[in-house]
mmCIF file of C-alpha atoms in Angstrom:
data_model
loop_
_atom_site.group_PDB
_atom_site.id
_atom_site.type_symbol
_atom_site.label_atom_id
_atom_site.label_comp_id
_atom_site.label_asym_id
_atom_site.label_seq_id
_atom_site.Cartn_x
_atom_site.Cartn_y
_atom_site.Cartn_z
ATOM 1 C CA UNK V 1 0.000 0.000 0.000
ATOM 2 C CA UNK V 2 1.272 3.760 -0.526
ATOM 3 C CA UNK V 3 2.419 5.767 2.233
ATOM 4 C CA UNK V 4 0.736 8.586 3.822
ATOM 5 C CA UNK V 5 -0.241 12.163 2.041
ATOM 6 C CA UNK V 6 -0.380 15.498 3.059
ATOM 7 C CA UNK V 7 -4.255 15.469 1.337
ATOM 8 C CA UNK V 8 -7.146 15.119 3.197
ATOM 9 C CA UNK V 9 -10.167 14.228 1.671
ATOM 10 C CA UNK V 10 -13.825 14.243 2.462
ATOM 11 C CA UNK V 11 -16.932 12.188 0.775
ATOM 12 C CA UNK V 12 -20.202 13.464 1.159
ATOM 13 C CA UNK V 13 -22.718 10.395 1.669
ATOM 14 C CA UNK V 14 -22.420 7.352 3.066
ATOM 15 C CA UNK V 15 -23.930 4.935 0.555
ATOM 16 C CA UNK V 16 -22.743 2.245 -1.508
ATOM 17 C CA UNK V 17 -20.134 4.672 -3.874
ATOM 18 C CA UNK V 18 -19.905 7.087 -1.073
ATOM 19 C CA UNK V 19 -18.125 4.188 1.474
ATOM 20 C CA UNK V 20 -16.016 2.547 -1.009
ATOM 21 C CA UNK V 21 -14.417 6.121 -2.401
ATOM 22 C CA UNK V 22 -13.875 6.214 1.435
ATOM 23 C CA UNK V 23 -12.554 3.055 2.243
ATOM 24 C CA UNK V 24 -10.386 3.046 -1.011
ATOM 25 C CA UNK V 25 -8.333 6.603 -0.236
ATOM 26 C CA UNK V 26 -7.892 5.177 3.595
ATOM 27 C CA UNK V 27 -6.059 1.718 1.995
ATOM 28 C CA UNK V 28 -4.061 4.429 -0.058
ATOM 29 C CA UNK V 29 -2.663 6.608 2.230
ATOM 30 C CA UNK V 30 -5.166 9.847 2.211
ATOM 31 C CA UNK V 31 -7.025 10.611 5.383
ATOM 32 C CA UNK V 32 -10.698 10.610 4.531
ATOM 33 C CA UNK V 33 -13.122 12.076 6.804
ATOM 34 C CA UNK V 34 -17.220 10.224 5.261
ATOM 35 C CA UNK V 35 -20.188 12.438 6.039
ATOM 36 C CA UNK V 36 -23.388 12.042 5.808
ATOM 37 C CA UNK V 37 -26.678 13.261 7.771
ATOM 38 C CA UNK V 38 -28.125 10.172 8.213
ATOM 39 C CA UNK V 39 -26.078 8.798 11.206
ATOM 40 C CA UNK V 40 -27.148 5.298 10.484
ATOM 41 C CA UNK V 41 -25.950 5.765 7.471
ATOM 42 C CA UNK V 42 -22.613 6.601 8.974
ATOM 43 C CA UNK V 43 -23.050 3.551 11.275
ATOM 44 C CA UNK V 44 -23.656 1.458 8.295
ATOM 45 C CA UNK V 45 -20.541 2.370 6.719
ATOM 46 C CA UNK V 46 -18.168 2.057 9.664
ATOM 47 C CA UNK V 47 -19.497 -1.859 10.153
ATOM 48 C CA UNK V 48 -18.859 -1.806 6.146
ATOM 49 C CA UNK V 49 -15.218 -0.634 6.691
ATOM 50 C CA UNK V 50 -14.499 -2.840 9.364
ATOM 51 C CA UNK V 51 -15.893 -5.797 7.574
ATOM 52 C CA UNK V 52 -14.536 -5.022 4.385
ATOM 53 C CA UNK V 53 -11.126 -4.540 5.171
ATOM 54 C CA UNK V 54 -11.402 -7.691 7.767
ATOM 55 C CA UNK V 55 -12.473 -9.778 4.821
ATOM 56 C CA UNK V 56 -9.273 -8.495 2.400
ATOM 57 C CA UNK V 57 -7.176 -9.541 5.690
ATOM 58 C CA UNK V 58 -8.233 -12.734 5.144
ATOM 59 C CA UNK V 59 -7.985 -13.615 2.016
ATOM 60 C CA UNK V 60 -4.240 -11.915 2.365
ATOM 61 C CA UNK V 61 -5.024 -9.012 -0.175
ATOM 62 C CA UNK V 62 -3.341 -6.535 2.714
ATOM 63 C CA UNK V 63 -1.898 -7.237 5.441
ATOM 64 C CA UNK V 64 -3.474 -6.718 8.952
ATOM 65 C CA UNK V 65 -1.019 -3.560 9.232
ATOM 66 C CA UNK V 66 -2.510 -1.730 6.190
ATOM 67 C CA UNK V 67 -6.131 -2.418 7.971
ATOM 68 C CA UNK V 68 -5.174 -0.931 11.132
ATOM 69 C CA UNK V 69 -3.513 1.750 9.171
ATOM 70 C CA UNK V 70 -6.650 2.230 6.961
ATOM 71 C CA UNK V 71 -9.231 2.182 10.071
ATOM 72 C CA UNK V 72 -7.207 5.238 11.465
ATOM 73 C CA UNK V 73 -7.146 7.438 7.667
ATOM 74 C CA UNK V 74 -10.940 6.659 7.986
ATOM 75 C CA UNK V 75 -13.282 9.505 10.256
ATOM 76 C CA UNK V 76 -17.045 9.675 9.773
ATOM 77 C CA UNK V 77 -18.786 13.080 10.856
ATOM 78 C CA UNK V 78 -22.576 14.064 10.411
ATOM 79 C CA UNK V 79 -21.627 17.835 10.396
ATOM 80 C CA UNK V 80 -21.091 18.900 7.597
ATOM 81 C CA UNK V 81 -18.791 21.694 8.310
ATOM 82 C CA UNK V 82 -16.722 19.447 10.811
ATOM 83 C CA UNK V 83 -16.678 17.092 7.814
ATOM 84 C CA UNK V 84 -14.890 19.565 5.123
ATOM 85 C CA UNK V 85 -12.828 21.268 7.416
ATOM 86 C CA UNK V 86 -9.330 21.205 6.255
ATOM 87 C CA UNK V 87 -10.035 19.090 3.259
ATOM 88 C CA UNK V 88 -7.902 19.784 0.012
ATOM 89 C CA UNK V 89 -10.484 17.702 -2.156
ATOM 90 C CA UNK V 90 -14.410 17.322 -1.882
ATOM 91 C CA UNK V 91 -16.245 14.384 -3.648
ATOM 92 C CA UNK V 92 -20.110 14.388 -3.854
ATOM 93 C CA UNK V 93 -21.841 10.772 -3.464
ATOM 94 C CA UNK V 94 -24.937 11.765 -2.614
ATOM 95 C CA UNK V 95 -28.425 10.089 -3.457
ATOM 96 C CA UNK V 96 -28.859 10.998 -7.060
ATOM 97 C CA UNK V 97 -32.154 13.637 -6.593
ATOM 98 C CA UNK V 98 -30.985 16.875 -7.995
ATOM 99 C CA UNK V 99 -33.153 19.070 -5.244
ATOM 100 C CA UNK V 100 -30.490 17.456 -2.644
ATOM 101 C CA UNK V 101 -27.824 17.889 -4.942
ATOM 102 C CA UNK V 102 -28.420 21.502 -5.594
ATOM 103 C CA UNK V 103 -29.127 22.054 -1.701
ATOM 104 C CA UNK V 104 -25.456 20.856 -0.937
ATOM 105 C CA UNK V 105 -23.818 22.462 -3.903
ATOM 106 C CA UNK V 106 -26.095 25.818 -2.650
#
């Protein structure tokens, strides 16, 4: 796996693409904060994370340093604000409804 970066990066929604972006820029060194306002959501998507990168363990695809190492790159914030703060790059996985899109983008 790569090393760490100076970029931070946050995903906005915690859905199917919005977890895996996550999960994928924690296993390759970028600190990724996940937001969304659902807070199961963000539950959700922690258990996916966990489970996920437990499963990859196992079937030796990393190794159980570059989990541990992922699990800490990964933060998950309902606040939006909290969620951007200090981030060099934004990505936008919300639901695809372009009243909530335009809302966020707003």
């Amino acid at each position: 796996m790569s090393g760490k970066t100076d970029h931070v990066v946050a995903v906005i929604g915690a859905g199917a693409m919005g977890r895996q972006i996550a999960v994928q820029c924690a296993l390759h060194g970028v600190d990724v904060t996940l937001n969304d306002s659902n807070v199961v959501a963000l539950d959700d998507a922690r258990g996916f994370s966990e489970e996920y990168l437990a499963g990859r363990v196992a079937k030796k695809r990393i190794t159980e340093d570059n989990r541990q190492d992922a699990l800490a790159r990964l933060h998950f914030h309902a606040d939006l604000n909290e969620a951007v703060a200090g981030s060099s790059m934004v990505i936008e996985a919300i639901i695809e409804d372009f009243a909530q899109k335009a809302d966020l983008f707003g």
